[in-house]
Amino acid sequence: MIRGQIFNIQRFSTDDGDGIRTCVFLKGCPLRCAWCHNAESLSAAFELAFYAQNCIGCGTCVAECPTGALDLQNGKLGINRTACKGCMRCAEVCCAEALVQIGKSMTVTDVMETVLKDRIFYGAHGGVTLTGGEPMLQPQFAIALAKAAKAEGLSVAMETSGFGDSADYEALLPYCDLFLFDCKASTERHRELTGVEDTRILQNLDLLAAHGARIRLRCPIVEGANLDDAFVEKIIALAKRYPSIEAVQLLPYHNTGVEKAIHLGKQAQPIFTTPNPQTLAALAERIEQESGTPTVY
Ligand code: SF4
Ligand code: SF4
């Protein structure tokens, strides 16, 4: 049976597609955006998070660790991340939710059990949104989940960087009602800002549009990083070119991800500027006027 690596299931979401939705977060992403606010989504492997404020200094985890990676000094827990082998025994015995395993292996049936709890709230438009990370890094699971949700008569949306395999997007098409497709940076600066070129992403956008898929172009707006003229012109050009793009959505940067990286023992991320409402309004107006595509933020 296919299993997926899931790091969160968020119920009652209203920002990730039409109506009320349950968002299923698949772990792992091939991109490395400079402003990523989901540090726990990047690695496909399970990870150990430490919430120091929850730790009661009982030392149970230290005794359980087979590699000596944990150490309690004056009631404060230290983690040697290099020595940690990720066995998660410490998280299993920590009763204070201070050490927590990020990521869970689930079957489609497991996920659907949670999804269907809210069926009564979905109405005609709500349903499931597959997100991440990059859901197309686990294509077999993502497609099987979309298929199961469709079989239950639910609306299915996918948030994607567009960096999956074209064949997988084609296979998903019959089971996906809406693509929330990222446009992250100008072509010229795409590798610098996200770690990958945008060639394959643009090919996949072209493929979905050629099939008449419903697409919303989702564009992070990060002052001091991706916000330049070339990026804005790219958004306008794509929205103009593809009638399949029904709307452009501008996503203003926020720095809520900074804390998450610290809990995972990762390097603190750079902090950028959140664009002010005037900047966003002017940008939305320009994109809408020049592309003729409704633009929201
Ligand atoms: S088991 Fe949990 S609460 Fe106890 S020392 Fe370890 S992290 Fe802290
Ligand atoms: S995950 Fe395993 S190896 Fe790592 S600190 Fe916890 S018990 Fe030790």
GROMACS .gro file of C-alpha atoms and ligand atoms in nm:
model
  313
    1MET     CA    1   0.000   0.000   0.000
    2ILE     CA    2   0.135   0.345  -0.092
    3ARG     CA    3   0.234   0.557   0.206
    4GLY     CA    4   0.300   0.931   0.213
    5GLN     CA    5   0.526   1.135   0.439
    6ILE     CA    6   0.292   1.394   0.587
    7PHE     CA    7   0.395   1.672   0.824
    8ASN     CA    8   0.061   1.836   0.891
    9ILE     CA    9  -0.310   1.813   0.818
   10GLN     CA   10  -0.481   2.146   0.865
   11ARG     CA   11  -0.858   2.155   0.884
   12PHE     CA   12  -1.086   2.452   0.811
   13SER     CA   13  -0.851   2.638   0.580
   14THR     CA   14  -1.007   2.918   0.373
   15ASP     CA   15  -0.694   3.045   0.192
   16ASP     CA   16  -0.595   2.745  -0.016
   17GLY     CA   17  -0.860   2.710  -0.283
   18ASP     CA   18  -1.237   2.748  -0.294
   19GLY     CA   19  -1.459   2.712   0.012
   20ILE     CA   20  -1.358   2.539   0.334
   21ARG     CA   21  -1.072   2.295   0.285
   22THR     CA   22  -0.852   2.045   0.458
   23CYS     CA   23  -0.488   2.099   0.366
   24VAL     CA   24  -0.261   1.796   0.356
   25PHE     CA   25   0.107   1.892   0.381
   26LEU     CA   26   0.343   1.648   0.211
   27LYS     CA   27   0.702   1.649   0.333
   28GLY     CA   28   0.995   1.729   0.105
   29CYS     CA   29   1.070   2.004  -0.145
   30PRO     CA   30   1.325   2.027  -0.428
   31LEU     CA   31   1.338   2.407  -0.408
   32ARG     CA   32   1.523   2.617  -0.153
   33CYS     CA   33   1.354   2.957  -0.160
   34ALA     CA   34   1.548   3.220   0.032
   35TRP     CA   35   1.228   3.325   0.215
   36CYS     CA   36   1.081   2.977   0.284
   37HIS     CA   37   0.857   2.985   0.592
   38ASN     CA   38   0.816   2.608   0.616
   39ALA     CA   39   1.155   2.478   0.729
   40GLU     CA   40   0.990   2.151   0.832
   41SER     CA   41   0.870   2.096   0.476
   42LEU     CA   42   1.211   2.090   0.308
   43SER     CA   43   1.352   1.750   0.394
   44ALA     CA   44   1.160   1.439   0.289
   45ALA     CA   45   1.292   1.262   0.601
   46PHE     CA   46   1.136   1.279   0.947
   47GLU     CA   47   1.298   1.544   1.167
   48LEU     CA   48   1.337   1.610   1.537
   49ALA     CA   49   1.203   1.940   1.667
   50PHE     CA   50   1.284   2.074   2.013
   51TYR     CA   51   1.052   2.319   2.190
   52ALA     CA   52   1.264   2.434   2.486
   53GLN     CA   53   0.971   2.613   2.650
   54ASN     CA   54   0.793   2.278   2.698
   55CYS     CA   55   1.090   2.092   2.847
   56ILE     CA   56   1.053   2.006   3.216
   57GLY     CA   57   1.410   1.876   3.247
   58CYS     CA   58   1.311   1.522   3.346
   59GLY     CA   59   1.600   1.358   3.156
   60THR     CA   60   1.393   1.065   3.026
   61CYS     CA   61   1.505   1.134   2.669
   62VAL     CA   62   1.874   1.142   2.766
   63ALA     CA   63   1.853   0.790   2.911
   64GLU     CA   64   1.670   0.667   2.599
   65CYS     CA   65   1.906   0.807   2.334
   66PRO     CA   66   2.127   0.530   2.190
   67THR     CA   67   2.391   0.765   2.051
   68GLY     CA   68   2.454   1.003   2.341
   69ALA     CA   69   2.326   1.296   2.135
   70LEU     CA   70   2.130   1.440   2.429
   71ASP     CA   71   2.271   1.602   2.736
   72LEU     CA   72   2.102   1.764   3.037
   73GLN     CA   73   2.297   2.037   3.217
   74ASN     CA   74   2.136   2.242   3.496
   75GLY     CA   75   1.791   2.142   3.372
   76LYS     CA   76   1.866   2.251   3.014
   77LEU     CA   77   1.861   1.998   2.734
   78GLY     CA   78   2.132   2.013   2.469
   79ILE     CA   79   2.112   1.828   2.135
   80ASN     CA   80   2.416   1.730   1.936
   81ARG     CA   81   2.253   1.722   1.593
   82THR     CA   82   2.562   1.567   1.435
   83ALA     CA   83   2.546   1.266   1.670
   84CYS     CA   84   2.167   1.228   1.632
   85LYS     CA   85   2.069   0.934   1.408
   86GLY     CA   86   1.701   1.030   1.390
   87CYS     CA   87   1.565   0.716   1.559
   88MET     CA   88   1.297   0.928   1.735
   89ARG     CA   89   1.312   0.724   2.055
   90CYS     CA   90   1.349   1.048   2.253
   91ALA     CA   91   1.032   1.193   2.096
   92GLU     CA   92   0.842   0.873   2.180
   93VAL     CA   93   0.926   0.901   2.551
   94CYS     CA   94   0.899   1.278   2.593
   95CYS     CA   95   0.565   1.336   2.763
   96ALA     CA   96   0.601   1.717   2.763
   97GLU     CA   97   0.589   1.762   2.383
   98ALA     CA   98   0.931   1.921   2.399
   99LEU     CA   99   1.090   1.671   2.159
  100VAL     CA  100   0.858   1.607   1.868
  101GLN     CA  101   0.888   1.400   1.552
  102ILE     CA  102   0.806   1.611   1.248
  103GLY     CA  103   0.655   1.391   0.980
  104LYS     CA  104   0.437   1.085   0.983
  105SER     CA  105   0.397   0.795   0.743
  106MET     CA  106   0.031   0.767   0.642
  107THR     CA  107  -0.178   0.573   0.393
  108VAL     CA  108  -0.439   0.735   0.171
  109THR     CA  109  -0.704   0.574   0.393
  110ASP     CA  110  -0.546   0.732   0.705
  111VAL     CA  111  -0.553   1.078   0.546
  112MET     CA  112  -0.903   1.038   0.406
  113GLU     CA  113  -1.030   0.945   0.751
  114THR     CA  114  -0.936   1.295   0.874
  115VAL     CA  115  -1.048   1.465   0.552
  116LEU     CA  116  -1.394   1.311   0.563
  117LYS     CA  117  -1.456   1.429   0.920
  118ASP     CA  118  -1.530   1.772   0.772
  119ARG     CA  119  -1.731   1.663   0.471
  120ILE     CA  120  -2.038   1.845   0.609
  121PHE     CA  121  -1.850   2.178   0.590
  122TYR     CA  122  -1.713   2.147   0.237
  123GLY     CA  123  -2.035   2.226   0.053
  124ALA     CA  124  -2.025   2.241  -0.326
  125HIS     CA  125  -1.681   2.405  -0.354
  126GLY     CA  126  -1.467   2.300  -0.056
  127GLY     CA  127  -1.259   1.987  -0.022
  128VAL     CA  128  -0.894   1.887  -0.006
  129THR     CA  129  -0.580   2.082  -0.092
  130LEU     CA  130  -0.255   1.895  -0.139
  131THR     CA  131   0.037   2.112  -0.041
  132GLY     CA  132   0.381   2.089   0.115
  133GLY     CA  133   0.671   2.105   0.059
  134GLU     CA  134   0.613   1.999  -0.297
  135PRO     CA  135   0.338   1.737  -0.324
  136MET     CA  136   0.472   1.622  -0.661
  137LEU     CA  137   0.786   1.497  -0.486
  138GLN     CA  138   0.560   1.208  -0.378
  139PRO     CA  139   0.360   1.178  -0.701
  140GLN     CA  140   0.218   0.830  -0.653
  141PHE     CA  141   0.079   0.918  -0.313
  142ALA     CA  142  -0.044   1.260  -0.424
  143ILE     CA  143  -0.228   1.117  -0.724
  144ALA     CA  144  -0.377   0.831  -0.519
  145LEU     CA  145  -0.500   1.078  -0.257
  146ALA     CA  146  -0.649   1.309  -0.519
  147LYS     CA  147  -0.822   1.011  -0.678
  148ALA     CA  148  -0.966   0.898  -0.344
  149ALA     CA  149  -1.094   1.247  -0.266
  150LYS     CA  150  -1.254   1.276  -0.610
  151ALA     CA  151  -1.420   0.938  -0.563
  152GLU     CA  152  -1.582   1.087  -0.251
  153GLY     CA  153  -1.712   1.378  -0.462
  154LEU     CA  154  -1.477   1.634  -0.304
  155SER     CA  155  -1.308   1.924  -0.478
  156VAL     CA  156  -0.931   1.871  -0.509
  157ALA     CA  157  -0.673   2.147  -0.533
  158MET     CA  158  -0.295   2.128  -0.542
  159GLU     CA  159  -0.043   2.389  -0.441
  160THR     CA  160   0.270   2.327  -0.643
  161SER     CA  161   0.601   2.486  -0.728
  162GLY     CA  162   0.554   2.335  -1.074
  163PHE     CA  163   0.881   2.144  -1.041
  164GLY     CA  164   0.734   1.792  -1.064
  165ASP     CA  165   0.757   1.558  -1.363
  166SER     CA  166   0.531   1.647  -1.654
  167ALA     CA  167   0.398   1.291  -1.673
  168ASP     CA  168   0.284   1.315  -1.310
  169TYR     CA  169   0.093   1.638  -1.371
  170GLU     CA  170  -0.073   1.475  -1.670
  171ALA     CA  171  -0.171   1.174  -1.458
  172LEU     CA  172  -0.312   1.405  -1.189
  173LEU     CA  173  -0.520   1.619  -1.425
  174PRO     CA  174  -0.843   1.411  -1.415
  175TYR     CA  175  -0.846   1.429  -1.034
  176CYS     CA  176  -0.749   1.792  -0.972
  177ASP     CA  177  -0.995   2.081  -1.004
  178LEU     CA  178  -0.759   2.367  -0.933
  179PHE     CA  179  -0.384   2.427  -0.945
  180LEU     CA  180  -0.239   2.691  -0.714
  181PHE     CA  181   0.076   2.726  -0.922
  182ASP     CA  182   0.375   2.919  -0.789
  183CYS     CA  183   0.557   3.191  -0.976
  184LYS     CA  184   0.847   3.279  -0.750
  185ALA     CA  185   1.103   3.495  -0.926
  186SER     CA  186   1.219   3.629  -1.262
  187THR     CA  187   1.373   3.373  -1.497
  188GLU     CA  188   1.708   3.548  -1.465
  189ARG     CA  189   1.721   3.522  -1.085
  190HIS     CA  190   1.525   3.200  -1.037
  191ARG     CA  191   1.821   2.975  -0.958
  192GLU     CA  192   1.979   3.230  -0.725
  193LEU     CA  193   1.658   3.275  -0.524
  194THR     CA  194   1.504   2.924  -0.530
  195GLY     CA  195   1.791   2.687  -0.608
  196VAL     CA  196   1.646   2.575  -0.944
  197GLU     CA  197   1.598   2.714  -1.295
  198ASP     CA  198   1.239   2.785  -1.399
  199THR     CA  199   1.258   2.597  -1.734
  200ARG     CA  200   1.076   2.284  -1.617
  201ILE     CA  201   0.826   2.492  -1.415
  202LEU     CA  202   0.731   2.696  -1.721
  203GLN     CA  203   0.700   2.378  -1.929
  204ASN     CA  204   0.459   2.233  -1.673
  205LEU     CA  205   0.257   2.552  -1.660
  206ASP     CA  206   0.232   2.538  -2.038
  207LEU     CA  207   0.119   2.175  -2.020
  208LEU     CA  208  -0.152   2.241  -1.761
  209ALA     CA  209  -0.276   2.545  -1.952
  210ALA     CA  210  -0.284   2.346  -2.278
  211HIS     CA  211  -0.518   2.102  -2.103
  212GLY     CA  212  -0.741   2.389  -1.992
  213ALA     CA  213  -0.673   2.329  -1.621
  214ARG     CA  214  -0.796   2.594  -1.379
  215ILE     CA  215  -0.488   2.775  -1.253
  216ARG     CA  216  -0.427   3.047  -0.998
  217LEU     CA  217  -0.080   3.193  -1.018
  218ARG     CA  218   0.057   3.238  -0.667
  219CYS     CA  219   0.340   3.487  -0.636
  220PRO     CA  220   0.533   3.549  -0.314
  221ILE     CA  221   0.622   3.916  -0.286
  222VAL     CA  222   0.947   3.955  -0.096
  223GLU     CA  223   1.100   4.301  -0.087
  224GLY     CA  224   1.477   4.283  -0.089
  225ALA     CA  225   1.464   3.944  -0.264
  226ASN     CA  226   1.240   3.867  -0.564
  227LEU     CA  227   1.052   4.195  -0.608
  228ASP     CA  228   1.197   4.356  -0.920
  229ASP     CA  229   1.067   4.470  -1.258
  230ALA     CA  230   1.168   4.152  -1.439
  231PHE     CA  231   0.959   3.945  -1.195
  232VAL     CA  232   0.654   4.167  -1.229
  233GLU     CA  233   0.685   4.157  -1.607
  234LYS     CA  234   0.706   3.778  -1.598
  235ILE     CA  235   0.383   3.756  -1.393
  236ILE     CA  236   0.207   3.988  -1.636
  237ALA     CA  237   0.333   3.796  -1.942
  238LEU     CA  238   0.220   3.458  -1.805
  239ALA     CA  239  -0.121   3.585  -1.694
  240LYS     CA  240  -0.171   3.741  -2.038
  241ARG     CA  241  -0.055   3.435  -2.230
  242TYR     CA  242  -0.273   3.173  -2.057
  243PRO     CA  243  -0.653   3.218  -2.039
  244SER     CA  244  -0.638   2.916  -1.810
  245ILE     CA  245  -0.492   3.141  -1.539
  246GLU     CA  246  -0.811   3.265  -1.378
  247ALA     CA  247  -0.644   3.484  -1.116
  248VAL     CA  248  -0.311   3.605  -0.983
  249GLN     CA  249  -0.264   3.598  -0.608
  250LEU     CA  250   0.011   3.802  -0.447
  251LEU     CA  251   0.141   3.651  -0.123
  252PRO     CA  252   0.317   3.911   0.093
  253TYR     CA  253   0.625   3.780   0.274
  254HIS     CA  254   0.598   3.714   0.646
  255ASN     CA  255   0.870   3.595   0.879
  256THR     CA  256   0.682   3.334   1.082
  257GLY     CA  257   0.918   3.066   0.951
  258VAL     CA  258   1.220   3.197   1.137
  259GLU     CA  259   1.123   3.026   1.465
  260LYS     CA  260   1.050   2.693   1.294
  261ALA     CA  261   1.405   2.669   1.159
  262ILE     CA  262   1.544   2.725   1.509
  263HIS     CA  263   1.332   2.443   1.658
  264LEU     CA  264   1.476   2.207   1.398
  265GLY     CA  265   1.832   2.314   1.474
  266LYS     CA  266   1.869   2.464   1.127
  267GLN     CA  267   2.051   2.778   1.035
  268ALA     CA  268   1.845   3.091   1.099
  269GLN     CA  269   1.703   3.230   0.775
  270PRO     CA  270   1.759   3.581   0.646
  271ILE     CA  271   1.476   3.817   0.736
  272PHE     CA  272   1.324   4.022   0.456
  273THR     CA  273   1.082   4.313   0.451
  274THR     CA  274   0.707   4.256   0.447
  275PRO     CA  275   0.565   4.473   0.167
  276ASN     CA  276   0.327   4.741   0.288
  277PRO     CA  277  -0.038   4.750   0.171
  278GLN     CA  278   0.028   5.043  -0.066
  279THR     CA  279   0.304   4.853  -0.246
  280LEU     CA  280   0.078   4.549  -0.280
  281ALA     CA  281  -0.219   4.753  -0.400
  282ALA     CA  282  -0.009   4.931  -0.665
  283LEU     CA  283   0.141   4.601  -0.779
  284ALA     CA  284  -0.197   4.427  -0.798
  285GLU     CA  285  -0.341   4.718  -0.995
  286ARG     CA  286  -0.053   4.715  -1.246
  287ILE     CA  287  -0.069   4.335  -1.297
  288GLU     CA  288  -0.447   4.340  -1.335
  289GLN     CA  289  -0.446   4.633  -1.579
  290GLU     CA  290  -0.162   4.505  -1.796
  291SER     CA  291  -0.264   4.139  -1.802
  292GLY     CA  292  -0.642   4.168  -1.780
  293THR     CA  293  -0.638   3.896  -1.510
  294PRO     CA  294  -0.801   3.954  -1.170
  295THR     CA  295  -0.526   4.004  -0.914
  296VAL     CA  296  -0.573   3.975  -0.539
  297TYR     CA  297  -0.348   3.993  -0.235
  298SF4     S1  298   1.194   1.396   2.797
  298SF4    FE1  299   1.110   1.588   2.716
  298SF4     S2  300   1.069   1.708   2.899
  298SF4    FE2  301   1.209   1.544   2.963
  298SF4     S3  302   1.416   1.637   2.944
  298SF4    FE3  303   1.370   1.531   2.754
  298SF4     S4  304   1.284   1.694   2.622
  298SF4    FE4  305   1.274   1.769   2.831
  299SF4     S1  306   1.631   1.095   1.756
  299SF4    FE1  307   1.735   0.914   1.846
  299SF4     S2  308   1.954   0.958   1.815
  299SF4    FE2  309   1.846   1.153   1.787
  299SF4     S3  310   1.851   1.253   1.986
  299SF4    FE3  311   1.656   1.138   1.975
  299SF4     S4  312   1.702   0.937   2.066
  299SF4    FE4  313   1.899   1.035   2.020
   0.00000   0.00000   0.00000
